[in-house]
CSV table of C-alpha atoms and ligand atoms in Angstrom, one decimal:
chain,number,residue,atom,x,y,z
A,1,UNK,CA,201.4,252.6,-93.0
A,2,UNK,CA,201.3,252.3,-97.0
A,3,UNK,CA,198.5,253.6,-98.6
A,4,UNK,CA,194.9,252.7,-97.4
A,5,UNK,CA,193.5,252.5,-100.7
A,6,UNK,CA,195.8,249.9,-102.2
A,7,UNK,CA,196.0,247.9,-99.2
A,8,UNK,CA,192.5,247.3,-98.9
A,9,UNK,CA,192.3,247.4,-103.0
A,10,UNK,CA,189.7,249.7,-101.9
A,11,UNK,CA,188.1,249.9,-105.6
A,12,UNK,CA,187.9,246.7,-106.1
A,13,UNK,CA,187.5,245.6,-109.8
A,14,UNK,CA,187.5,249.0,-110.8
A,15,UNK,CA,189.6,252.2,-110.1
A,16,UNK,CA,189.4,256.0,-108.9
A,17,UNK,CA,189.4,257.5,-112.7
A,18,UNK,CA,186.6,255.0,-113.9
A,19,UNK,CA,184.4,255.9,-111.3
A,20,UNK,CA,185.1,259.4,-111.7
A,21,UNK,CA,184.3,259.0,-115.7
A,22,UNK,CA,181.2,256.9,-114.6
A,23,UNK,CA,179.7,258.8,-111.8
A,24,UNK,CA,181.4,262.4,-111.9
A,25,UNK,CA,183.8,264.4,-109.0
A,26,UNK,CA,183.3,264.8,-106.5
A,27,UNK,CA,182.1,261.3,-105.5
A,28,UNK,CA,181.4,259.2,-102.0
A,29,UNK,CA,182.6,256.0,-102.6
A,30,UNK,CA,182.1,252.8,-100.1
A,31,UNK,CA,183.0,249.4,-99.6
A,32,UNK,CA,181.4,246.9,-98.8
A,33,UNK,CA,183.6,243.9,-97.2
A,34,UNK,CA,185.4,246.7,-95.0
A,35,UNK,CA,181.8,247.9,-93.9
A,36,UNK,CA,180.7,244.5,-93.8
A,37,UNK,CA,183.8,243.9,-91.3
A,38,UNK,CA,182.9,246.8,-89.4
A,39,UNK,CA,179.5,246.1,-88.7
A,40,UNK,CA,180.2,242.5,-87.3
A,41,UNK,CA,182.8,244.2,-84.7
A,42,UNK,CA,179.9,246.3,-83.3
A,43,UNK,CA,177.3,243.5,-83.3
A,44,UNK,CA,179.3,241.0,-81.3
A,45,UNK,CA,180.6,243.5,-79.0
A,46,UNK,CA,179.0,241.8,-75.6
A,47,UNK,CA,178.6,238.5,-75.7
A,48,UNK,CA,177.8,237.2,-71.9
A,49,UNK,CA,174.0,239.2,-71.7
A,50,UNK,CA,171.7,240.0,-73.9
A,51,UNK,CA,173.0,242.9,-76.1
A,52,UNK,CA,171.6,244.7,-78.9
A,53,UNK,CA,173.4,247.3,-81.3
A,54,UNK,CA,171.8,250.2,-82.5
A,55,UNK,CA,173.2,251.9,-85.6
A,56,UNK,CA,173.0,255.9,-84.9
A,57,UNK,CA,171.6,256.1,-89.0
A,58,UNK,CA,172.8,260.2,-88.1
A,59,UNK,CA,176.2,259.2,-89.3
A,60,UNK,CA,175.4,257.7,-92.9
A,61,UNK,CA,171.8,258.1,-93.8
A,62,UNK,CA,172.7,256.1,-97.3
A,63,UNK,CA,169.3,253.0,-97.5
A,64,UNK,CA,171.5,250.8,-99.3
A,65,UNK,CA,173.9,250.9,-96.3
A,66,UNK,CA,170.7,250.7,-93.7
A,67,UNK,CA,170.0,247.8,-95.3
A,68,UNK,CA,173.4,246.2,-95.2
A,69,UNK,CA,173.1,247.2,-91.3
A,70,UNK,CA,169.8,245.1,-90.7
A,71,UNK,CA,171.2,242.1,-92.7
A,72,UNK,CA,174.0,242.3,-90.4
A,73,UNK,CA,171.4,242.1,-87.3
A,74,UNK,CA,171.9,245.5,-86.4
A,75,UNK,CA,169.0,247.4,-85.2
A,76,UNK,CA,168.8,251.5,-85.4
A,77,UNK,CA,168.5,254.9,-83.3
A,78,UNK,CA,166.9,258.1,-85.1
A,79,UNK,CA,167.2,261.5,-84.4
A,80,UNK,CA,163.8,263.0,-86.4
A,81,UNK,CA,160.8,261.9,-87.9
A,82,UNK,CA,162.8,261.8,-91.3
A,83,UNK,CA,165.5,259.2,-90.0
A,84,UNK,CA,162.3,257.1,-88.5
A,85,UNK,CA,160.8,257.0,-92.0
A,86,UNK,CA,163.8,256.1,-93.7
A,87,UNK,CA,164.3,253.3,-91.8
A,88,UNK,CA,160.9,251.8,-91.7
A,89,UNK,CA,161.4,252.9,-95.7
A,90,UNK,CA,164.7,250.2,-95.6
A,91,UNK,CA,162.9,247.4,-94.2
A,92,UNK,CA,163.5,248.0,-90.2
A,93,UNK,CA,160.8,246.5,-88.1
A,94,UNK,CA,159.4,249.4,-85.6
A,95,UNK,CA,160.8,247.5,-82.9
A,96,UNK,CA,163.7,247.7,-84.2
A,97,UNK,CA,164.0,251.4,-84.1
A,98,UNK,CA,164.8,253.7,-81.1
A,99,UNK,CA,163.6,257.0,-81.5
A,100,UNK,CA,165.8,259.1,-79.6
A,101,UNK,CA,165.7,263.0,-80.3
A,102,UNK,CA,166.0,266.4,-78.5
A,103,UNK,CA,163.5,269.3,-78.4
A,104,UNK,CA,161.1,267.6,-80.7
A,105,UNK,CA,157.2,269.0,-81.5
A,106,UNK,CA,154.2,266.6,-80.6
A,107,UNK,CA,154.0,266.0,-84.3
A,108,UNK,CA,156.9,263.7,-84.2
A,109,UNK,CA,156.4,262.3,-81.1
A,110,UNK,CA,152.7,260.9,-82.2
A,111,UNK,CA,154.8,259.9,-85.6
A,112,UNK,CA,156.5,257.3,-83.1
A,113,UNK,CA,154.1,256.1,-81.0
A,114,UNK,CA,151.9,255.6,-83.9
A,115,UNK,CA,153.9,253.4,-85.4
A,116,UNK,CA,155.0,251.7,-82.0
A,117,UNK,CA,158.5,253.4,-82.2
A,118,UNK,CA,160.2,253.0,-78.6
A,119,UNK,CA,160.9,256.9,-77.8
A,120,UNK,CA,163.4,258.1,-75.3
A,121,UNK,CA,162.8,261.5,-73.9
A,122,UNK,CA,165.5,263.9,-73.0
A,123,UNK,CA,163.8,266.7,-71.0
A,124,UNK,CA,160.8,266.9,-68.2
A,125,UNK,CA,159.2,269.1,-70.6
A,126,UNK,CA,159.1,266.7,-73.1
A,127,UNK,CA,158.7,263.6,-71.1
A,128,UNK,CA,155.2,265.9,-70.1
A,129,UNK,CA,154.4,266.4,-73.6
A,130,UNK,CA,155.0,262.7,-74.4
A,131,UNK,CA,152.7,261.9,-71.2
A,132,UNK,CA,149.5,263.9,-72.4
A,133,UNK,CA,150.1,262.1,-76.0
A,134,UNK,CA,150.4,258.6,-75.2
A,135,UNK,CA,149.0,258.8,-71.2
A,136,UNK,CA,149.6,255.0,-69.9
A,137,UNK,CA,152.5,254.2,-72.2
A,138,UNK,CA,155.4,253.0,-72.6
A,139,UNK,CA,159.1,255.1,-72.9
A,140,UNK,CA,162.6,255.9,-72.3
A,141,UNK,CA,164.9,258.7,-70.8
A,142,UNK,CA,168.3,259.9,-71.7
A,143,UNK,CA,169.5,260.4,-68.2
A,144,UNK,CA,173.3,262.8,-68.1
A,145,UNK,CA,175.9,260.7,-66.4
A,146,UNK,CA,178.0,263.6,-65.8
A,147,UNK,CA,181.0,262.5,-67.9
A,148,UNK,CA,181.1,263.8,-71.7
A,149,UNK,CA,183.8,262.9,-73.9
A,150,UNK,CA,184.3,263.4,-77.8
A,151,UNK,CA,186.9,265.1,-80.2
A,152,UNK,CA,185.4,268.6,-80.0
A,153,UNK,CA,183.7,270.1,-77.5
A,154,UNK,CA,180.6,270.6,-80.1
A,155,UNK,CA,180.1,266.7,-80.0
A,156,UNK,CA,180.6,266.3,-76.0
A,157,UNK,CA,177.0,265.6,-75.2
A,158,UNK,CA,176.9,264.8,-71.8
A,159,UNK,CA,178.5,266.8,-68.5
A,160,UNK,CA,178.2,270.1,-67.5
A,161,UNK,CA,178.2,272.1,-71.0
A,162,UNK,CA,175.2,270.5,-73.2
A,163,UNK,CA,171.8,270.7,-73.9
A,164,UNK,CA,171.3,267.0,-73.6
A,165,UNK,CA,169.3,264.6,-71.5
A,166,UNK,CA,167.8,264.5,-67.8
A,167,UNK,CA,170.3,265.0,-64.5
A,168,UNK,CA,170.8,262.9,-61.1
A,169,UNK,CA,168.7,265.9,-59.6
A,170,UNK,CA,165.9,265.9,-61.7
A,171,UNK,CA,165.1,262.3,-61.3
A,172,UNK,CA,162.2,263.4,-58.3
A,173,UNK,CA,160.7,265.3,-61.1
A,174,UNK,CA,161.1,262.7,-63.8
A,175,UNK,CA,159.5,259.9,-61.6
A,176,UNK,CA,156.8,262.5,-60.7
A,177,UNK,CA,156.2,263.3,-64.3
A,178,UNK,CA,155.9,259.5,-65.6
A,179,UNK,CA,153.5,259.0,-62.2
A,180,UNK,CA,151.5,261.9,-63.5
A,181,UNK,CA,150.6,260.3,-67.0
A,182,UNK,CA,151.1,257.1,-65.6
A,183,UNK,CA,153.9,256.5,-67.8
A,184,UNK,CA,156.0,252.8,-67.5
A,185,UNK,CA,160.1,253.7,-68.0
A,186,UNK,CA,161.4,250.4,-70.1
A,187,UNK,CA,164.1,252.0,-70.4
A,188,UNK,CA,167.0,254.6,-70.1
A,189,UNK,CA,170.1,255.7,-72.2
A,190,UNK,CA,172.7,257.9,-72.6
A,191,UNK,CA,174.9,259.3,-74.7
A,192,UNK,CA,178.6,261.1,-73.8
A,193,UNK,CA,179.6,262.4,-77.1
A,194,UNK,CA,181.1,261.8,-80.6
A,195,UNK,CA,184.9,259.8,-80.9
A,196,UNK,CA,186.5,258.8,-77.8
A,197,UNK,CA,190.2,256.2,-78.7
A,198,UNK,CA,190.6,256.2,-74.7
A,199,UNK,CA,187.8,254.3,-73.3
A,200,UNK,CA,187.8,255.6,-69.4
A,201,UNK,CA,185.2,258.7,-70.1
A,202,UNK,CA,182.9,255.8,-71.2
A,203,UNK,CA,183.3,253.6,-69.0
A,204,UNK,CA,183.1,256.0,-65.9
A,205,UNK,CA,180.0,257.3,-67.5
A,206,UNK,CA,178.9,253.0,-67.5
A,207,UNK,CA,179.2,253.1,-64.0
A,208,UNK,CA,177.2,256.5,-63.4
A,209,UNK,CA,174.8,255.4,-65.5
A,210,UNK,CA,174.2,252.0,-63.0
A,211,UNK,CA,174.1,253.9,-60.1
A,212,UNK,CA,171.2,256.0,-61.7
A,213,UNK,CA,169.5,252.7,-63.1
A,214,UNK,CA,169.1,251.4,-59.4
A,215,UNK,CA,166.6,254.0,-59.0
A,216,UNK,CA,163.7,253.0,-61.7
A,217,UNK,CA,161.8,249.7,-61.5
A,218,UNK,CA,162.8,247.3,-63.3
A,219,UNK,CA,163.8,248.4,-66.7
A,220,UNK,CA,163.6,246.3,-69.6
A,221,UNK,CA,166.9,247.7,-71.3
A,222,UNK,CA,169.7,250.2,-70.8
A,223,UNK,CA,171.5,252.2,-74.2
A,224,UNK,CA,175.0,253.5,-73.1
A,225,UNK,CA,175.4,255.6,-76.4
A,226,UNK,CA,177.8,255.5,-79.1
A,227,UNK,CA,181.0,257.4,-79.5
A,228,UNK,CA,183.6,254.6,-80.2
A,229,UNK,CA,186.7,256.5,-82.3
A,230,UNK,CA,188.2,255.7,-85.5
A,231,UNK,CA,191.9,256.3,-85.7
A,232,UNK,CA,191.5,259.2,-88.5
A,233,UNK,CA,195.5,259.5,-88.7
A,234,UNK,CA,196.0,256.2,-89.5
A,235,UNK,CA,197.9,256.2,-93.1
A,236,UNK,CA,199.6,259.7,-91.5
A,237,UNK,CA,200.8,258.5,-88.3
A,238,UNK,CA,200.1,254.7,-88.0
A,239,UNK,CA,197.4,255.6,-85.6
A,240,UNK,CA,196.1,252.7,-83.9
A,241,UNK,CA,192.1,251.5,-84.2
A,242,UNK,CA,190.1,251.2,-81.1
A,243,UNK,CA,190.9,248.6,-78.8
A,244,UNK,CA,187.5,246.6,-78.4
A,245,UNK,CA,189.0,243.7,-77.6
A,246,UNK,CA,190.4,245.2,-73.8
A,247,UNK,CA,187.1,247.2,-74.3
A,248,UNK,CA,184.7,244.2,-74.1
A,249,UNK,CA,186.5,242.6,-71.2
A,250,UNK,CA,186.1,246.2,-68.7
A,251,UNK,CA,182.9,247.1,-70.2
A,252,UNK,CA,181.6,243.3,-69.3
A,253,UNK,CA,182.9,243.8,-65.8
A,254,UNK,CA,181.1,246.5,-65.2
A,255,UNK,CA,177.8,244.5,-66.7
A,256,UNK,CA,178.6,242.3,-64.3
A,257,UNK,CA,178.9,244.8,-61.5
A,258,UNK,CA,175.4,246.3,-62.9
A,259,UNK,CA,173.5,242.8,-63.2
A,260,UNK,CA,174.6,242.2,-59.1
A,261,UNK,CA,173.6,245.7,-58.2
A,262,UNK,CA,170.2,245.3,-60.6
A,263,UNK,CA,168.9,242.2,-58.9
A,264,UNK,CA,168.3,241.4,-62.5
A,265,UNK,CA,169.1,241.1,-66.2
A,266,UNK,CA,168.0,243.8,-68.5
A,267,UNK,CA,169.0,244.1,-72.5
A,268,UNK,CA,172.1,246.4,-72.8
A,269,UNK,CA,172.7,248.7,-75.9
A,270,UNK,CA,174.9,250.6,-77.1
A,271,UNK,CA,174.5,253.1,-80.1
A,272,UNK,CA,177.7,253.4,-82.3
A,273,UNK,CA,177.2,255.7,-85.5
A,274,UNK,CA,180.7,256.8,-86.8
A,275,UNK,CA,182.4,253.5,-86.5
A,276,UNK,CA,180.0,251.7,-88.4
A,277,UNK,CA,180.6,253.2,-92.0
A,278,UNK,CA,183.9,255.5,-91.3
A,279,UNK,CA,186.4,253.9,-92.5
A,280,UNK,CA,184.6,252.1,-95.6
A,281,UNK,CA,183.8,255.1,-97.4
A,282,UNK,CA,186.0,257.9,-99.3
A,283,UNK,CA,185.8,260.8,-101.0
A,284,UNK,CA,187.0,261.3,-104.5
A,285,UNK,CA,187.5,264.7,-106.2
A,286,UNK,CA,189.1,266.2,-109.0
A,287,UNK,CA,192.4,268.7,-108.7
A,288,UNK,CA,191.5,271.7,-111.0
A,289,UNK,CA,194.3,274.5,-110.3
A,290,UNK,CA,197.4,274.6,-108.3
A,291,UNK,CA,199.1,277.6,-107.1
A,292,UNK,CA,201.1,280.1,-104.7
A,293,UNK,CA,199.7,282.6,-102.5
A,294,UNK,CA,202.4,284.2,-101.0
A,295,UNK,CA,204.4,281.4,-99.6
A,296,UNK,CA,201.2,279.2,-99.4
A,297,UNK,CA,200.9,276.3,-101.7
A,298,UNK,CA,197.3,275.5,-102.3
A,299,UNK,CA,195.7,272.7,-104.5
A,300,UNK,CA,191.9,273.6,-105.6
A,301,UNK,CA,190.0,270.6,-105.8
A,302,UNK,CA,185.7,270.0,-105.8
A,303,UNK,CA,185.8,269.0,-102.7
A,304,UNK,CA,183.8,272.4,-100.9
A,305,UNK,CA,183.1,272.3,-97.5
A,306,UNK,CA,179.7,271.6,-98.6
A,307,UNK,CA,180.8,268.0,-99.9
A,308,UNK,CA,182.5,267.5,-96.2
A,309,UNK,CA,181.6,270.1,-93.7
A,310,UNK,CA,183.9,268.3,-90.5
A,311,UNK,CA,187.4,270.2,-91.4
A,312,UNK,CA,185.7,273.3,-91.6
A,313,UNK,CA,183.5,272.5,-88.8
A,314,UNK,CA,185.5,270.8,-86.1
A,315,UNK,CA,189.2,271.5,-87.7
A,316,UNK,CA,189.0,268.0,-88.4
A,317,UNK,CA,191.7,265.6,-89.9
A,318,UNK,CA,191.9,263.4,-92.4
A,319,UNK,CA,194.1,261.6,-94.1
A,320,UNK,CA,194.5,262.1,-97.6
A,321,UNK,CA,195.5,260.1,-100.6
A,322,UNK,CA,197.1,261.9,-103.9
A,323,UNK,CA,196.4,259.4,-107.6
A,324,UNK,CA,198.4,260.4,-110.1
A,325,UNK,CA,197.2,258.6,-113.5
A,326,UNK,CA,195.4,256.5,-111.9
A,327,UNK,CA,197.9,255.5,-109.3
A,328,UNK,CA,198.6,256.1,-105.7
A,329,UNK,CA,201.6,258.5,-105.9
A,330,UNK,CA,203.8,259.1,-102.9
A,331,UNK,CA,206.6,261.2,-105.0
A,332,UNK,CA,208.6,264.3,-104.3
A,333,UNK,CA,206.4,265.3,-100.9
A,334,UNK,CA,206.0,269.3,-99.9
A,335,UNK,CA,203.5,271.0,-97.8
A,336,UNK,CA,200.7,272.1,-99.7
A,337,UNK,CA,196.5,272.8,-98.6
A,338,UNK,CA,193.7,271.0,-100.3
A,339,UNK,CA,191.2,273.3,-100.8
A,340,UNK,CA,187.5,273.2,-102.1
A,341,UNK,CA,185.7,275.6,-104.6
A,342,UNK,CA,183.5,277.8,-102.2
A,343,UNK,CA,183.6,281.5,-101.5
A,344,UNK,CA,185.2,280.9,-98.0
A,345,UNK,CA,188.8,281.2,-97.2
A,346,UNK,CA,187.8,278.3,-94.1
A,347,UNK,CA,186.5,275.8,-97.4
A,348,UNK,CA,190.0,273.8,-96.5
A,349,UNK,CA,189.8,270.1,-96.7
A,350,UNK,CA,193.4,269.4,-95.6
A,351,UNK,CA,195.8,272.3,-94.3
A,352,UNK,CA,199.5,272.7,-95.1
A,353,UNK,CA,199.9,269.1,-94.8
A,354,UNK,CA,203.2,267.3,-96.1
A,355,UNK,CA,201.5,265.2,-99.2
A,356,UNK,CA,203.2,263.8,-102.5
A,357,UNK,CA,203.6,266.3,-105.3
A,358,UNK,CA,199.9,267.4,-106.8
A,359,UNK,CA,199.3,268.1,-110.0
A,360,UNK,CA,196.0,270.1,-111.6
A,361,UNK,CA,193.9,267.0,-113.2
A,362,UNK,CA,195.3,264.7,-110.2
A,363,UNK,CA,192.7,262.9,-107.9
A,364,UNK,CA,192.6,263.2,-103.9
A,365,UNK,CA,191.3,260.7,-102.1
A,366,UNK,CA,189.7,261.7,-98.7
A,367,UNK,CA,189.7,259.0,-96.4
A,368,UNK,CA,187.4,258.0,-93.2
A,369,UNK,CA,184.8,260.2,-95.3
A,370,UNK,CA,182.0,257.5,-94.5
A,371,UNK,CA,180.3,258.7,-91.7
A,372,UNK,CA,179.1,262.5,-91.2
A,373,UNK,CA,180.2,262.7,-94.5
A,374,UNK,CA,177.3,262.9,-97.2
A,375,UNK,CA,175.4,263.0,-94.3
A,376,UNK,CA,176.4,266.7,-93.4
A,377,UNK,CA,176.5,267.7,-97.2
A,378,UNK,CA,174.8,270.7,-98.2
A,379,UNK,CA,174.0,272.9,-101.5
A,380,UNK,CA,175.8,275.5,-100.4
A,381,UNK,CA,176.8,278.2,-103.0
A,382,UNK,CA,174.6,276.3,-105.2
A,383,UNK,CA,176.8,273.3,-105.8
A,384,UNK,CA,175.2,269.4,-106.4
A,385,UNK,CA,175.8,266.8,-103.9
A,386,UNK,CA,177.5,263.8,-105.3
A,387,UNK,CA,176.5,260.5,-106.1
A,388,UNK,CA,177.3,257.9,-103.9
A,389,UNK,CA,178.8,254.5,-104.9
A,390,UNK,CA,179.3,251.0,-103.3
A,391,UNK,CA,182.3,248.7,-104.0
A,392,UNK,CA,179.8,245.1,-103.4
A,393,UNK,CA,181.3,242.4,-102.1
A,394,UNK,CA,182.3,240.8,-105.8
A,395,UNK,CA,184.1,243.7,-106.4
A,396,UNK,CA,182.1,245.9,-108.8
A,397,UNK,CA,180.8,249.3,-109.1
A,398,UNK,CA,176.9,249.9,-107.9
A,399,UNK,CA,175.4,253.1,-107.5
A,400,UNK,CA,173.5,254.0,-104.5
A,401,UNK,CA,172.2,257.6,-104.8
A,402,UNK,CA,172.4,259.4,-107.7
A,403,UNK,CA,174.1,263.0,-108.0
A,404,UNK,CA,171.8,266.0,-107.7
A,405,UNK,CA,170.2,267.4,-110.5
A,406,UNK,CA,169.9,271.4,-111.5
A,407,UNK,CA,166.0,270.4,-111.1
A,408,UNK,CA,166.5,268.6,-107.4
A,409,UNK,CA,168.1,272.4,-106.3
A,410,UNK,CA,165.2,274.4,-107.7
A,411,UNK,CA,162.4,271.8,-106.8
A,412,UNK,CA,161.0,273.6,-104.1
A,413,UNK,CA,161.5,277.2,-105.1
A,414,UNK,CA,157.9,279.4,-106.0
B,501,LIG,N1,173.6,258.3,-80.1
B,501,LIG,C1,173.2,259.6,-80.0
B,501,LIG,C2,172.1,260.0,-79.2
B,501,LIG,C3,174.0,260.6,-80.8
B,501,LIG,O1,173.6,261.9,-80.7
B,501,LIG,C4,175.1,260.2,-81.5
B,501,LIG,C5,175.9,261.1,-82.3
B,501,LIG,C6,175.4,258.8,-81.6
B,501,LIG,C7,174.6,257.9,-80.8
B,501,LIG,C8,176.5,258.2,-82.4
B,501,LIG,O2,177.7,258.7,-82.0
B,501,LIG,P1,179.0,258.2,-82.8
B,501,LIG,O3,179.2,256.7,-82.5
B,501,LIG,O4,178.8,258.4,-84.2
B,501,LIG,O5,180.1,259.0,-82.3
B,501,LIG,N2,179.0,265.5,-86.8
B,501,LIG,C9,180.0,265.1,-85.8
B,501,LIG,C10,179.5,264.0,-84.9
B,501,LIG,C11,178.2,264.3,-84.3
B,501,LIG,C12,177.7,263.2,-83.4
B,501,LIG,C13,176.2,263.4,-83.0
B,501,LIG,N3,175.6,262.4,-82.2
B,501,LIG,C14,181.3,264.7,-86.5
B,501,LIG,O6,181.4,264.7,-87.7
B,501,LIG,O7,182.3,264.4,-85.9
C-alpha cells in the first residue's frame, strides 16, 4: 500500500512541519472524517435487535473525541471514577455510561450509583460490597466465558490466566450474593481481550456467554466486550482491516440462536475501544541524531516510550512513515531502529525495520497511534506529554489538549 498519510491526505489543509512549528514534537495528531468513518462502522454493527455501542473511553481518553463519540450516538464504558467524570464532564447522560471496573473501593462504587451509573461487578467480593451499598438495586456482572483472545497475552482477559470477571462455577454464589442484598441482575457482560483480526475466539465466547445468560431472569441487556483488531501492518504488509461485514452476519446468527434460547429480546452490546480512534490518529516526532552502534543503525527521535508505551510494552508494531522536507519520502530504504530519548535501551519505537533513508531534522510519522496512545503516556524521566491536535472535518488544524507545562509536572510536588 502507498503511504497512509498521503492517501488519506491525512493533514488536511495543513502539513506535518506546520503542525510541528505550531504545536511542537512530539505531537498526537487526529483526524476527524477517518474517525468520524470509524465510529459509524461500530454503531451500525447489528442491525436486526436492539444494539447499543459502548465506546471503551480507556483507549483515547481525549473530550473532544468523547464528544465526537456521543454525536455519533455512541454510548461509553469506564474503567474508574476518573473516566465516569470525564464523561459526564463531555456531555454523556448517566445512562449512557457503563461503569465497568475491577477491584474497585466503595468510594467509587457509591460515585456510580450516586449518579445512577449502571455498574457491572466482576468478583463475589465486590458484587457483596456493591450489595451492602446500594441493598435493593440494580447491577451487572462480567461473567468469564472461558475463551480469551488478544495480541499479547497481557490484554487476554478472559480464560484460564486473568484476574477478570465471575466463572460458570461461581454462579451459585453469585445468585446467592444478589439474593442476599436483594440485588436485581439487568445485566451481564464480558470481555475476552484486546485485538482479535480472526473473529472465532469471539464468537465462541458469544455462544458461552448465552449459555450462561439462560441462567439469570430476565436480563434487560447483554455487553459481549470489545476487542475488534486493527490491521497495524497495513502500509508494511497490505494487512487487511477487520472483516465486519462476514462478522455481522455470524455474530447475528448467533443473536438469533440467543433470542430462541432467551424466550425473549434483551439489548445487546458490545464495547469496542481500540477500533474506534486507531487508525485516525498519529504520532509526529522530530529526528534529532543518527548513528552506528556497532553494526546497528539507529535514528533518535522524541518519541520516548513515555509518548507511546505499546512497543516497549507488548513488542508492538507499527508502521512508520519517514517526511523528508515536508514530504513523504520512500528513497534509498536500509534497516535502521527508531528510537526515543529515554534512559532505556527497550525506549524503541520501531526495531531494525527496512524504512526509507532518515535523516537528523527528518520527521517520523507513527501510525495507528490513536488509541492507547496518549492514553498510556507518562512523564517519565521528566519529559512533557504532547499536545494533541484534530484535523476537523473542513480540513484545518484545531487543538484539543495542550502540551504539558514545566508547572503541570511540579503541580503537585510539597
Ligand atoms: N471493555 C473492557 C472491559 C476492556 O477492559 C477493554 C480493554 C475494552 C472493552 C476495549 O477493548 P478494545 O476494543 O480496545 O480492544 N493497552 C493495550 C490494550 C488494553 C485493553 C484493555 N481493555 C494495548 O495498547 O494494546
Amino acid at each position: 500500500m502507498r503511504s497512509f498519510i498521503e492517501k488519506t491526505a491525512f493533514f488536511g489543509n495543513t502539513s506535518a512541519e506546520r503542525l510541528m512549528a505550531e504545536y511542537g514534537s512530539p505531537l498526537y495528531v487526529y483526524n476527524e472524517n477517518i474517525i468520524r468513518n470509524n465510529l459509524k462502522t461500530l454503531s451500525g454493527l447489528i442491525t436486526k435487535y436492539p444494539y447499543v455501542t459502548n465506546y471503551s473511553m480507556k483507549a483515547n481518553s481525549n473530550m473532544t473525541l468523547l464528544k465526537i463519540a456521543l454525536e455519533e450516538g455512541i454510548n461509553a464504558d469506564a474503567m474508574s471514577e476518573g473516566e465516569m467524570r470525564l464523561l459526564l464532564k463531555a456531555g454523556f447522560p448517566s445512562d449512557r455510561i457503563f461503569f465497568v471496573p475491577n477491584n474497585v473501593s466503595a468510594d467509587e462504587l457509591r460515585f456510580a450509583i450516586e449518579n445512577n451509573i449502571m455498574t457491572s461487578l466482576d468478583s463475589i467480593d465486590q458484587l457483596d460490597l456493591y450489595g451492602q451499598l446500594n441493598p435493593g438495586g440494580r447491577c451487572a456482572v462480567r461473567l468469564n466465558p472461558g475463551v480469551g483472545a488478544g495480541h499479547h497475552e497481557k490484554v487476554v482477559t478472559a480464560g484460564k490466566n486473568t484476574k477478570f470477571a465471575i466463572t460458570d462455577d461461581q454462579l451459585d454464589e453469585l445468585f446467592a450474593t444478589a439474593k442476599k442484598h436483594d440485588l436485581t441482575t439487568a445485566g451481564i457482560n464480558q470481555h475476552i481481550g484486546s485485538l482479535f483480526m480472526d473473529p472465532e475466539p469471539f464468537l465462541a465466547s458469544v455462544r458461552n456467554l448465552i449459555n450462561m445468560a439462560v441462567r439469570f431472569d430476565k436480563l434487560d441487556f447483554i455487553d459481549f466486550g470489545g476487542g475488534y483488531g486493527v490491521p497495524y501492518h497495513k502500509v508494511s504488509e497490505d494487512e487487511q482491516p477487520f472483516d465486519f461485514v462476514t462478522f455481522e452476519k455470524k455474530f447475528e446468527q448467533l443473536l438469533d440462536e440467543a433470542v430462541f434460547k432467551l424466550g425473549y429480546t434483551p439489548l445487546f452490546k458490545t464495547e469496542p475501544g481500540r477500533f474506534a480512534f486507531c487508525e485516525g490518529g498519529v504520532l509526529l516526532g522530530r529526528v534529532h541524531a543518527v548513528k552506528n552502534n556497532a553494526d546497528k543503525r539507529f535514528a533518535g527521535t522524541d518519541i520516548g516510550m513515555n509518548i507511546l508505551a505499546r512497543p516497549t510494552l507488548y513488542g508492538s508494531w507499527h508502521d512508520v512513515e519517514v517526511i523528508h522536507d515536508d514530504r513523504v519520502t520512500t528513497d534509498s530504504p536500509e534497516v535502521i531502529s527508531v528510537v526515543g530519548n529515554i534512559c532505556e535501551t527497550g525506549d524503541i519505537i520501531a526495531k531494525e525495520r527496512l524504512l526509507p533513508h532518515i535523516e537528523t531534522g527528518d520527521i517520523v510519522c507513527v501510525l495507528d497511534a490513536g488509541a492507547y496512545g496518549y492514553a498510556m503516556a507518562s512523564n517519565y524521566n521528566c519529559r512533557l506529554r504532547p499536545a494533541e491536535v484534530l484535523i476537523t472535518s473542513s480540513g484545518d488544524a484545531k487543538l484539543i489538549r495542550r502540551r504539558d507545562t514545566y508547572d503541570d509536572l511540579f503541580r503537585n510536588l510539597l
